[in-house]
Coordinates of C-alpha atoms in Angstrom, one line a residue:
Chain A
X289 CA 0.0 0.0 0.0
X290 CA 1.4 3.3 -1.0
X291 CA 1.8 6.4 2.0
X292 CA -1.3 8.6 3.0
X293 CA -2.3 11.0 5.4
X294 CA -5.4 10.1 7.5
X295 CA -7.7 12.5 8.9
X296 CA -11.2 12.3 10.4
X297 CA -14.1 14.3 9.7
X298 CA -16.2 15.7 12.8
X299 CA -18.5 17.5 10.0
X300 CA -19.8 17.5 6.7
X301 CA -18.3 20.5 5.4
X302 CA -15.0 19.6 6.6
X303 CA -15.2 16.5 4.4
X304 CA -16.0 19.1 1.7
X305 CA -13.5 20.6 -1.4
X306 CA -10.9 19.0 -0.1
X307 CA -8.8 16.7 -2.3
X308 CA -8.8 13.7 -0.1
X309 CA -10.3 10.8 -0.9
X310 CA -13.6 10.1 1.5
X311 CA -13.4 6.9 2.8
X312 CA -16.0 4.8 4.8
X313 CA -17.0 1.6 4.8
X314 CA -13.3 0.7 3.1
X315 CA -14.1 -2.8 1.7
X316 CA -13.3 -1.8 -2.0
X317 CA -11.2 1.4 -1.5
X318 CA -8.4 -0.6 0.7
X319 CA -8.5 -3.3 -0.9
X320 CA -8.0 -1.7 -4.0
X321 CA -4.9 0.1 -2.0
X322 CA -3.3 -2.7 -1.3
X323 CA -3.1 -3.5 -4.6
X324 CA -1.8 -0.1 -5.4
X325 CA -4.7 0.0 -8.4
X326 CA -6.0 3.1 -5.9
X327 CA -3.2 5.3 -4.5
X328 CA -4.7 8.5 -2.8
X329 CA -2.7 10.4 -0.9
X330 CA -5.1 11.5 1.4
X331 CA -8.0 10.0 2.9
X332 CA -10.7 11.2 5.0
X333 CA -12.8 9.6 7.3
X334 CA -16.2 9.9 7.2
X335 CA -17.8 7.8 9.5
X336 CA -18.2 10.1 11.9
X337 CA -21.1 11.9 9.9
X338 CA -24.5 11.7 10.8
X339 CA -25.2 10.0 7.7
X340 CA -26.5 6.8 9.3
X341 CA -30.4 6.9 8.8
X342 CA -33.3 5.6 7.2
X343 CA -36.4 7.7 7.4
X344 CA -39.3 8.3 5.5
X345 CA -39.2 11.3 3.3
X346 CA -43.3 11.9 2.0
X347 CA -44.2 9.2 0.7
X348 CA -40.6 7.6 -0.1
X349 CA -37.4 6.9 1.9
X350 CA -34.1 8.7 2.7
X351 CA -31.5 6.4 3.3
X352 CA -28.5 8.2 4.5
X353 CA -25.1 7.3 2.6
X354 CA -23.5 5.9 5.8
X355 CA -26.4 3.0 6.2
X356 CA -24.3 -0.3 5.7
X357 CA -25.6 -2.7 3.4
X358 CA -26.7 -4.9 6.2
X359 CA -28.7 -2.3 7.7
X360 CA -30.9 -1.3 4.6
X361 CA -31.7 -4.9 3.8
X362 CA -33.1 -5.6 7.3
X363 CA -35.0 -2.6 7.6
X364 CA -38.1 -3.5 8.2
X365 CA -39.6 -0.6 5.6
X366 CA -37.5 -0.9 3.3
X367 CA -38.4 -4.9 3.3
X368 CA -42.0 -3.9 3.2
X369 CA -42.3 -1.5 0.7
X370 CA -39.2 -1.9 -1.6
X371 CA -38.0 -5.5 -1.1
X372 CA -36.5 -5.6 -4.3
X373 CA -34.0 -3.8 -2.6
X374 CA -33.2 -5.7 0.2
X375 CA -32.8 -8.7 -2.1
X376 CA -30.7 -7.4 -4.5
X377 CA -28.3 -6.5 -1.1
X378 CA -28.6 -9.7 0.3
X379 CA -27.9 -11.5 -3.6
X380 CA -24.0 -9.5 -3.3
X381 CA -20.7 -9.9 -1.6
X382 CA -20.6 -11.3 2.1
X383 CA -22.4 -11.0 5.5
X384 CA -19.3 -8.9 7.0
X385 CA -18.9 -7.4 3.7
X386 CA -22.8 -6.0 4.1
X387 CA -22.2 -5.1 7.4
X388 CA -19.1 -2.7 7.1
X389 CA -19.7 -1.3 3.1
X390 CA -22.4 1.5 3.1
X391 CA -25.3 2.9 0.9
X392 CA -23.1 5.3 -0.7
X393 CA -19.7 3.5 -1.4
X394 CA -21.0 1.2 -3.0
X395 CA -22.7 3.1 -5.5
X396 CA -18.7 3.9 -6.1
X397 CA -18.1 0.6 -6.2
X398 CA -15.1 -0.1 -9.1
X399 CA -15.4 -2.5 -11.7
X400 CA -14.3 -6.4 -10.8
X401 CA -12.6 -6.8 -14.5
X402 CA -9.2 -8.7 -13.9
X403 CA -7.3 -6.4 -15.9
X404 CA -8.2 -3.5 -13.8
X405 CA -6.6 -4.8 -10.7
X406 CA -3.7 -6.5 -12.5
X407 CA -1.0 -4.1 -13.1
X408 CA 0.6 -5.9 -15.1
X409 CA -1.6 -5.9 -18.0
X410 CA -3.3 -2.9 -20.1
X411 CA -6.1 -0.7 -19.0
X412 CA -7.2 2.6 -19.7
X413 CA -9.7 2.5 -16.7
X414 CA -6.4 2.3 -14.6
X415 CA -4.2 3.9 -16.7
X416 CA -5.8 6.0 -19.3
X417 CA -4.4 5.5 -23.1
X418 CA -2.6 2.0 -22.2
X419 CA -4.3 -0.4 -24.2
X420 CA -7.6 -2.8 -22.9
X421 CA -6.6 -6.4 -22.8
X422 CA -9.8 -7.4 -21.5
X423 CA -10.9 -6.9 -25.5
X424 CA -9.3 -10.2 -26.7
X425 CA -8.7 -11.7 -23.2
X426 CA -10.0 -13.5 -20.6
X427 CA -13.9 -11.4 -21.0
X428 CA -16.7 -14.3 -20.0
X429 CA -17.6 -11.6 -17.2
X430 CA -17.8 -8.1 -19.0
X431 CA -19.9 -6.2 -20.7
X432 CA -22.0 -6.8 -23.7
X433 CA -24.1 -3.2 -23.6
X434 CA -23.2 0.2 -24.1
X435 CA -19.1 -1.0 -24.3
X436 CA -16.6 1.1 -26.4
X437 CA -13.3 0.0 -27.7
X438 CA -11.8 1.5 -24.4
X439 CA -13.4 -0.5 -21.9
X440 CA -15.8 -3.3 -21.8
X441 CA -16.2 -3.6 -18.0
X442 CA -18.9 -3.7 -16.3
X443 CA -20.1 -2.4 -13.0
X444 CA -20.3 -5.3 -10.5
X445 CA -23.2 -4.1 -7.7
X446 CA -26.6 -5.7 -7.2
X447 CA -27.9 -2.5 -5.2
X448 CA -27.8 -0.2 -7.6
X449 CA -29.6 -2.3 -9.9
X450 CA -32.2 -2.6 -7.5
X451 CA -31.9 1.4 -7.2
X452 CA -32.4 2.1 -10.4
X453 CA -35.3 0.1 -11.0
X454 CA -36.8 1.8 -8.3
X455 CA -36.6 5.2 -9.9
X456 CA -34.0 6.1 -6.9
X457 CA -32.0 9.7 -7.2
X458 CA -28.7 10.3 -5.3
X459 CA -28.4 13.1 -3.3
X460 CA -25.2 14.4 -3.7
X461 CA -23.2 17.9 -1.2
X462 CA -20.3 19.4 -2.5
X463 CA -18.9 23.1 -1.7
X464 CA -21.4 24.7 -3.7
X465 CA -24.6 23.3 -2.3
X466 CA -27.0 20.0 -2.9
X467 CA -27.4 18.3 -5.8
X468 CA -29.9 15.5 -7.1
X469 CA -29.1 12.8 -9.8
X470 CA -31.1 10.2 -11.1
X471 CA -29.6 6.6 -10.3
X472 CA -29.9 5.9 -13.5
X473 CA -27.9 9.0 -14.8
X474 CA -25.1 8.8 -11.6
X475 CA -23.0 6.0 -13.2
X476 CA -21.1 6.6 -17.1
X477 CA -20.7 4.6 -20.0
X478 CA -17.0 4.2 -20.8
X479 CA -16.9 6.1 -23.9
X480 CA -13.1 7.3 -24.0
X481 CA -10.7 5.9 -22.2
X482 CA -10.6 8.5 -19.5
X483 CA -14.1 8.3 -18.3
X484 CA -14.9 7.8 -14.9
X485 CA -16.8 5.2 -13.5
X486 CA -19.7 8.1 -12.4
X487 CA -20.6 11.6 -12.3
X488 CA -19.5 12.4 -8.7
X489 CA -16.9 15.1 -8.9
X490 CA -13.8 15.3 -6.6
X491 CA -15.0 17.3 -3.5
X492 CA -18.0 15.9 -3.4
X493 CA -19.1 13.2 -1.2
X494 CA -23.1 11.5 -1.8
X495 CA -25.3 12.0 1.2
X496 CA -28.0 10.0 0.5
X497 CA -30.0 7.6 -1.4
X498 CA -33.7 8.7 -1.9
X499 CA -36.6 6.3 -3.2
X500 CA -40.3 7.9 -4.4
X501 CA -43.4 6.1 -2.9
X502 CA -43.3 2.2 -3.3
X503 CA -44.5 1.4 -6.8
X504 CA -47.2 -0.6 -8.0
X505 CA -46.8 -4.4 -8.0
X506 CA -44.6 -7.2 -8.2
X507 CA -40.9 -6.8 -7.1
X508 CA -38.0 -9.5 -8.1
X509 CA -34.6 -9.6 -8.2
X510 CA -33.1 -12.1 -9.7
X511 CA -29.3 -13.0 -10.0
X512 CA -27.5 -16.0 -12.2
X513 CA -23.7 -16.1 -11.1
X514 CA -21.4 -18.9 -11.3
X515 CA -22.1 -20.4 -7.3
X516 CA -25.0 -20.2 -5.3
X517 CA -23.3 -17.6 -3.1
X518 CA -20.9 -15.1 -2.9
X519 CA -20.4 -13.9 -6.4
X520 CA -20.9 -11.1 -8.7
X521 CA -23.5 -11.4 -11.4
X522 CA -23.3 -12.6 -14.7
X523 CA -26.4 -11.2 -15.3
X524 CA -29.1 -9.7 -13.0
X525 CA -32.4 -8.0 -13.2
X526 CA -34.1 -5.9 -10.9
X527 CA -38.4 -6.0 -11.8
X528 CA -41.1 -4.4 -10.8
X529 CA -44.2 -5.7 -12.6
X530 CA -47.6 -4.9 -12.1
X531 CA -50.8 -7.0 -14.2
X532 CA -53.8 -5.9 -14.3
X533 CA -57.1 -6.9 -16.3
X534 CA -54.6 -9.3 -17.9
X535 CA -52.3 -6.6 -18.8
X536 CA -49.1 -5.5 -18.1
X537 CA -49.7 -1.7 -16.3
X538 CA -46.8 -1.0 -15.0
X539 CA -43.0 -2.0 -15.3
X540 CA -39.4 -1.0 -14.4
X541 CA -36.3 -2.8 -15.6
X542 CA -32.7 -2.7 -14.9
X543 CA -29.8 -4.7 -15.5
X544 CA -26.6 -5.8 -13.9
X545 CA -23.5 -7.7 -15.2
X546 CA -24.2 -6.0 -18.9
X547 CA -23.2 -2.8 -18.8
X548 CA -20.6 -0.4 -17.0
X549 CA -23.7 1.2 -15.1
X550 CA -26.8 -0.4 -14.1
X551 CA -28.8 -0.9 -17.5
X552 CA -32.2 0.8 -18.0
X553 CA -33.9 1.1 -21.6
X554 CA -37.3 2.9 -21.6
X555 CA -38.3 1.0 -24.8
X556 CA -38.3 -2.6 -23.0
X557 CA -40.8 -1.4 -20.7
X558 CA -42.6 0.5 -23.2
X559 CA -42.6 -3.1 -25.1
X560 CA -44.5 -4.6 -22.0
X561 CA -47.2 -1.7 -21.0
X562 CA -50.2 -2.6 -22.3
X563 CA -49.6 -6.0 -23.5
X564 CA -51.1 -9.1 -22.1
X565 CA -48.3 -11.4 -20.5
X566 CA -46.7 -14.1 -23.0
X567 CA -43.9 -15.3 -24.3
X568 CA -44.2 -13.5 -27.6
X569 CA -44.1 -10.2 -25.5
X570 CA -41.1 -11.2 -23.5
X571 CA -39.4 -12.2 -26.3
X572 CA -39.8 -8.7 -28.1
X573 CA -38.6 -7.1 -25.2
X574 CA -35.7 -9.2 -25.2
X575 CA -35.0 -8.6 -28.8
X576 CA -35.0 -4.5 -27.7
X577 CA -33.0 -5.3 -25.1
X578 CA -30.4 -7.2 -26.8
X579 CA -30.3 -5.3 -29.9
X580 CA -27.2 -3.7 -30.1
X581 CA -25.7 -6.3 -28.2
X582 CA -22.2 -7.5 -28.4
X583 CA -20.1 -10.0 -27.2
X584 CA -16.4 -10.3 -26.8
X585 CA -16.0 -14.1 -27.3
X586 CA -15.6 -15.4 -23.7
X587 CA -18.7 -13.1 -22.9
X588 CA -20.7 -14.5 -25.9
X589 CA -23.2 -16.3 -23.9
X590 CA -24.4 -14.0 -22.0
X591 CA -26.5 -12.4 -24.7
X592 CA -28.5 -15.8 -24.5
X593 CA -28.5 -15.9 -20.7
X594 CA -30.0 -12.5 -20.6
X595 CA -32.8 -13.7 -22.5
X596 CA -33.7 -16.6 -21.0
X597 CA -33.1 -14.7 -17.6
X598 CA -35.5 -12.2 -18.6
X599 CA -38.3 -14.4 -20.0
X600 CA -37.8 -16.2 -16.6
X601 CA -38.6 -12.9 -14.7
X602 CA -41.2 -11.9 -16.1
X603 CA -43.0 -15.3 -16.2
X604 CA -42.8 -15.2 -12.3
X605 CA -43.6 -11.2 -12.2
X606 CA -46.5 -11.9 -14.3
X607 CA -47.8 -15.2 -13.0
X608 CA -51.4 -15.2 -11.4
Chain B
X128 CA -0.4 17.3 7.2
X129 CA -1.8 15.4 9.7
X130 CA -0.5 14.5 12.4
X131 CA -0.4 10.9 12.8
X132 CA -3.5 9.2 13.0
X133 CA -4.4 7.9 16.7
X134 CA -7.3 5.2 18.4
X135 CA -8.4 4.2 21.3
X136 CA -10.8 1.1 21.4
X137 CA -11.5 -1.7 23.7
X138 CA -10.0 -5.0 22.5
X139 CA -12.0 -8.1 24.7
X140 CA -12.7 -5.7 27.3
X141 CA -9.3 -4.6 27.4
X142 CA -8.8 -1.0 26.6
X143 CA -5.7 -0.7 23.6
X144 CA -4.7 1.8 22.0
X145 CA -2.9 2.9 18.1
X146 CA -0.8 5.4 17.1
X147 CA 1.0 5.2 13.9
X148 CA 1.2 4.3 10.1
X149 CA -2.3 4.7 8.8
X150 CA -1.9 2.0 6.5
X151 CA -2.3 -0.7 9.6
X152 CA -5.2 -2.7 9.3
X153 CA -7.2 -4.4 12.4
X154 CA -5.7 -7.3 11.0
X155 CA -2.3 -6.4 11.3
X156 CA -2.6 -4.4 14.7
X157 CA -4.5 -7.8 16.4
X158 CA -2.0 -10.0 15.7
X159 CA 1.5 -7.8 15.4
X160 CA 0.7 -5.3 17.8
X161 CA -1.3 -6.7 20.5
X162 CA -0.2 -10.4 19.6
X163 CA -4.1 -11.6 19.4
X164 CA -2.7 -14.5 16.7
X165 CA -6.1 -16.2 16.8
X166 CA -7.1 -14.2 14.2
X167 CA -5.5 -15.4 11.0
X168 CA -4.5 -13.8 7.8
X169 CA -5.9 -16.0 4.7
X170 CA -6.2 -13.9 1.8
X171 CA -6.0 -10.4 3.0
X172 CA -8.6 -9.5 0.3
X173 CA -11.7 -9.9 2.2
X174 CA -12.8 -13.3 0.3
X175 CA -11.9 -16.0 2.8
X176 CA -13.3 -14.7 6.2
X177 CA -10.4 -15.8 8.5
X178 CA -9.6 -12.3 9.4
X179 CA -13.9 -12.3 10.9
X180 CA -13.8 -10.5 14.0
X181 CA -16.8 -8.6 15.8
X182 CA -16.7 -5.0 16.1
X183 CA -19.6 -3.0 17.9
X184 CA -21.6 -6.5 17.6
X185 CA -21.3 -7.1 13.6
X186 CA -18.9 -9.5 12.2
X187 CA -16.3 -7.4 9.3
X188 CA -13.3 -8.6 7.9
X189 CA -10.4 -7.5 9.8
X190 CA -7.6 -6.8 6.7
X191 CA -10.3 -4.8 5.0
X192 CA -10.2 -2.3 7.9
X193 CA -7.8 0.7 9.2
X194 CA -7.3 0.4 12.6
X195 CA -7.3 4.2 12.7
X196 CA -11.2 4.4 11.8
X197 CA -11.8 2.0 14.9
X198 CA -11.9 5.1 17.3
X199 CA -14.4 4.3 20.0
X200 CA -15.0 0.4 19.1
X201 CA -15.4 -2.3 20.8
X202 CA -13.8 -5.1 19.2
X203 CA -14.2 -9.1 19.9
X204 CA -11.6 -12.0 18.7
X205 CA -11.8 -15.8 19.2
X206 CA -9.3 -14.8 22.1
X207 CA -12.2 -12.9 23.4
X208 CA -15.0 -15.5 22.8
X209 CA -14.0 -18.1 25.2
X210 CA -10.8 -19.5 27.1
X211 CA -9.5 -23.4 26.8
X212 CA -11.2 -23.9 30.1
X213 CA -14.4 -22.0 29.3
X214 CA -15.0 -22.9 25.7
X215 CA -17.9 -21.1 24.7
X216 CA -20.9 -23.0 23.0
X217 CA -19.9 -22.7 19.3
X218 CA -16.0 -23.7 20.3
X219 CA -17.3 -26.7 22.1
X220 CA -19.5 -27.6 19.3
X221 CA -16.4 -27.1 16.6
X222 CA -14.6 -29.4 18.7
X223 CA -17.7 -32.1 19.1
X224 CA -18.2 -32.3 15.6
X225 CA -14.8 -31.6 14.2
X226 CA -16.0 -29.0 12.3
X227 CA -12.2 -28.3 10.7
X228 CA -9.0 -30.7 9.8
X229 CA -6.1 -27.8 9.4
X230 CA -7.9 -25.2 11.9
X231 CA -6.7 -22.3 10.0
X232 CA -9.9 -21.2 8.9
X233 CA -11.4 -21.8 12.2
X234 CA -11.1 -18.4 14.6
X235 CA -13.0 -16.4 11.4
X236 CA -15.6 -19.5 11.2
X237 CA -16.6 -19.2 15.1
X238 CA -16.7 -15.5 15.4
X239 CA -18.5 -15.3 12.0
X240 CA -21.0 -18.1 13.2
X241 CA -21.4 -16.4 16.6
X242 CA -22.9 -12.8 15.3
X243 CA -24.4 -15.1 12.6
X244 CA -26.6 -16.5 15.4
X245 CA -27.0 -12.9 16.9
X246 CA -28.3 -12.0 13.2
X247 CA -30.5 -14.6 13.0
X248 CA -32.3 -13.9 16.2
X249 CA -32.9 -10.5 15.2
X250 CA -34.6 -11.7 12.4
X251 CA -32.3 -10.7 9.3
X252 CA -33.4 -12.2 6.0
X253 CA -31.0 -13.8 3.7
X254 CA -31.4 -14.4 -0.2
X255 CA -32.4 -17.4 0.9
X256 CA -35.1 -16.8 3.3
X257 CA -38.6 -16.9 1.7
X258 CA -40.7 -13.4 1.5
X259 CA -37.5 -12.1 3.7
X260 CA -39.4 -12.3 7.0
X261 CA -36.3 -14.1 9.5
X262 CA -36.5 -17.8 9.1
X263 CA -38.3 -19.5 11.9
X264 CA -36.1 -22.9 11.1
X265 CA -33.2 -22.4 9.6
X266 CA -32.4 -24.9 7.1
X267 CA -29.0 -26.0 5.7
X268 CA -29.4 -23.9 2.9
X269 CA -29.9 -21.1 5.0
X270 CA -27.1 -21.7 7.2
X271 CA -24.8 -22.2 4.7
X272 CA -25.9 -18.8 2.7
X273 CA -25.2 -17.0 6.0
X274 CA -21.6 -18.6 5.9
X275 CA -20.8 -17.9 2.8
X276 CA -18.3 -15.4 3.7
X277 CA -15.8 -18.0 5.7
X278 CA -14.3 -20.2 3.1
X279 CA -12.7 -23.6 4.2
X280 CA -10.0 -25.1 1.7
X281 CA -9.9 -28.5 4.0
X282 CA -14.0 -28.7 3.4
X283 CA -15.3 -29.7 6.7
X284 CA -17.8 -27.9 5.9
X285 CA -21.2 -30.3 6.5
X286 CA -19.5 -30.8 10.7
X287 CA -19.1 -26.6 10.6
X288 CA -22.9 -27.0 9.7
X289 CA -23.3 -30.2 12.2
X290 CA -21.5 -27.7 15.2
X291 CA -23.9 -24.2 14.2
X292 CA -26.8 -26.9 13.9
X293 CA -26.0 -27.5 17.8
X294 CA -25.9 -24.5 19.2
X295 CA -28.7 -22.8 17.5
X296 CA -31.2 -25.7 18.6
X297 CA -29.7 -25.8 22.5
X298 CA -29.5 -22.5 22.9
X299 CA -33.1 -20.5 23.6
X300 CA -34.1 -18.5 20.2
X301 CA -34.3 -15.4 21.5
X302 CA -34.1 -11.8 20.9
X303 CA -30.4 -10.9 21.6
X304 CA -30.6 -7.9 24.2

């Protein structure tokens, strides 16, 4: 692990402008240190902020960036009124993993491709304009959406696929006041090779997590890794499917283990609204879905898997 | 700068405390600085689990950890869980049903399994757990979901299962105070 300097913050706007790097729950960030892939020279604490709640905000939830993992999947409201949620948290990582990595760092969560944290190898997420080896290597876990020839990782978190099929925004403070993003607009598409992985700007540091009022109908998550347990996604989806009359009323979408942010594509919902539940309306959406998808070889199946994973859901979502 | 980042926190009721290189984890300041060995060092990289020790209650991986941001805890190791004359129940029940062969993964499996219990009485679901209500009966499946974060290379994994089996049916299922 390369040197830093360590300080705490006692307050928000102490953790504000500065050029450190915030640090809280520290399961990716130090881990990432000790491979020397992140090498801040400055971190500050901010566990110390009163960041730590879940409370009802109108007719939604606030659920403060500093809520572990563990925390917002037990909540009792949040398992009431948004479980989609908790089961997305409780598909990813570890029990202490959930218990120490919080709402907001793992929206920052950084991608799980190989190359990444091998420095050894080329990548221009690491190292901007050295080269992507994931493109002909070792790729059966990377992105088949929205890739570019710069990068074709993906980002690995179930929660935010959950969040963004929720309609969630992120609430985020810098020096210059509050700002709201959509979820679904906070993480970037790789584009050139010196994207970043979201929109939060150094300075900043996210606050909270906010969800509107519990939407209509059924919630699933589902996630297809490579063990029962413990694993990141090779593909997941995050539903919320509501029939009525024998049509489809209402439904949200979103993707993990696709794309380098949680997937969303208004025009695979907008293929289910209003149509009666079938197989030859889930397969349309998955041909919208899946249009422009590619594969990489060693990811090539997962454009079937997606598929089949999707018809899957929505059998279950839409299922008397 | 800085000035070198200090700790005080309360290692098995002992008070301890850290001043020094911010880039010493829990893990490191257990076992090299206050010589708490128990706790072993698998992978380093949070996959493994035998770093688990219990801070403020919840189980974490050690080596993912700065000591420095432990200000204020109150941290728990197998040292702390029970003595060779006073096993406590889960060590007695590792040793009944030989739940390990090499023993290195063991310290992480106990103190995991022991705040897994405390989890489980407070009614936590798992991805497992049906309509995520807490499970009444805990099945295998269930169990082993909630262990998935302590890995075992020797695979005495069905006695690990055998010894948490024990404990959660002898002890009263209650809610932990």
């Amino acid at each position: 692990m390369r040197e830093f300097t360590y300080s705490r913050a006692a307050s928000l706007d102490q953790a504000l402008g500065t050029h450190a790097r915030p640090i809280a729950g520290a399961t990716n960030l130090v881990d990432l240190m000790k491979l020397e892939v992140e090498t801040p020279d400055a971190l500050i604490d901010i566990t110390r902020l009163d960041l730590s709640r879940i409370e009802r905000a109108g007719d939604g939830v606030r659920i403060g960036a500093l809520v572990p993992n563990a925390d917002c999947a037990a909540d009792p409201l949040i398992r009431r009124h948004w479980p989609v949620l908790s089961s997305a948290i409780l598909a990813g990582a570890s029990p202490q993993l959930r218990n120490k990595a919080t709402t907001g760092g793992n929206l920052c969560q950084r991608t799980r491709c190989g190359y990444f944290t091998d420095l050894s190898t080329c990548c221009n997420k690491r190292t901007p304009g050295s080269g992507c080896d994931a493109l002909k290597g070792v790729n059966h876990n990377h992105a088949i959406l929205g890739t570019s020839d710069a990068c074709i990782a993906t980002y690995p978190g179930d929660m935010a696929v959950a969040l963004a099929a929720l309609d969630a925004c992120v609430q985020i403070q810098g020096p210059d006041g509050m700002r709201q993003v959509p979820l679904r607009e906070f993480h970037r598409l790789p584009g050139t090779a010196e994207a970043p992985d979201n929109v939060l700007q150094p300075g900043e540091i996210i606050t909270a997590v906010t969800l509107p009022a519990p939407p209509p109908g059924r919630q699933i998550y589902r996630k297809v890794r490579e063990r029962s347990s413990y694993a990141f996604a090779l593909v997941s989806i995050a539903a919320v499917i509501k029939v009525e009359s024998g049509l489809i009323s209402h439904a949200r979408l979103a993707f993990g283990g696709l794309a380098h942010k949680p997937w969303h594509d208004p025009a695979v919902e907008a293929a289910l609204i209003g149509q009666p539940p079938g197989q030859a309306v889930f397969q349309r959406a998955a041909d919208i879905l899946l249009k422009d998808a590619r594969g990489f070889g060693g990811n090539n199946f997962k454009i079937p898997l997606t598929r089949r994973t999707l018809a899957a859901v929505l059998i279950e979502a839409t299922r008397d | 700068m800085p000035d070198t980042p200090q700790a005080r926190l309360v290692v098995n009721g002992t008070p301890r405390s850290f001043a020094g290189d911010p880039r010493r984890t829990l893990l490191d300041f257990l076992r090299l600085d206050l010589g708490l060995t128990g706790t072993k060092k698998g992978c380093d990289h949070g996959q493994c689990g035998a770093c688990t020790v219990i801070v403020n209650g919840r189980r974490i991986n050690a080596c993912l950890s700065l000591v420095a941001m432990h200000d204020g805890d109150d941290v728990t190791t197998i040292e702390g869980l029970g003595s060779p004359e006073a096993l406590s129940a889960l060590q007695r029940a590792f040793v009944t049903h030989d739940g390990f062969q090499c023993g290195y993964c063991t310290p992480g499996q106990i103190c995991s399994a022991t705040a897994m219990l405390d989890e489980l009485r407070a009614g936590w679901p798992s991805v497992v757990t049906e309509g995520l209500s807490g499970p009444s009966d805990p099945s295998d499946d269930e169990l082993r979901e909630r262990m998935s974060g302590n890995l075992c290379r020797c695979g005495a994994y069905s006695n690990i299962i055998a010894a948490i089996r024990e404990v959660l049916q002898t002890e009263p299922r209650e809610a932990s105070a």
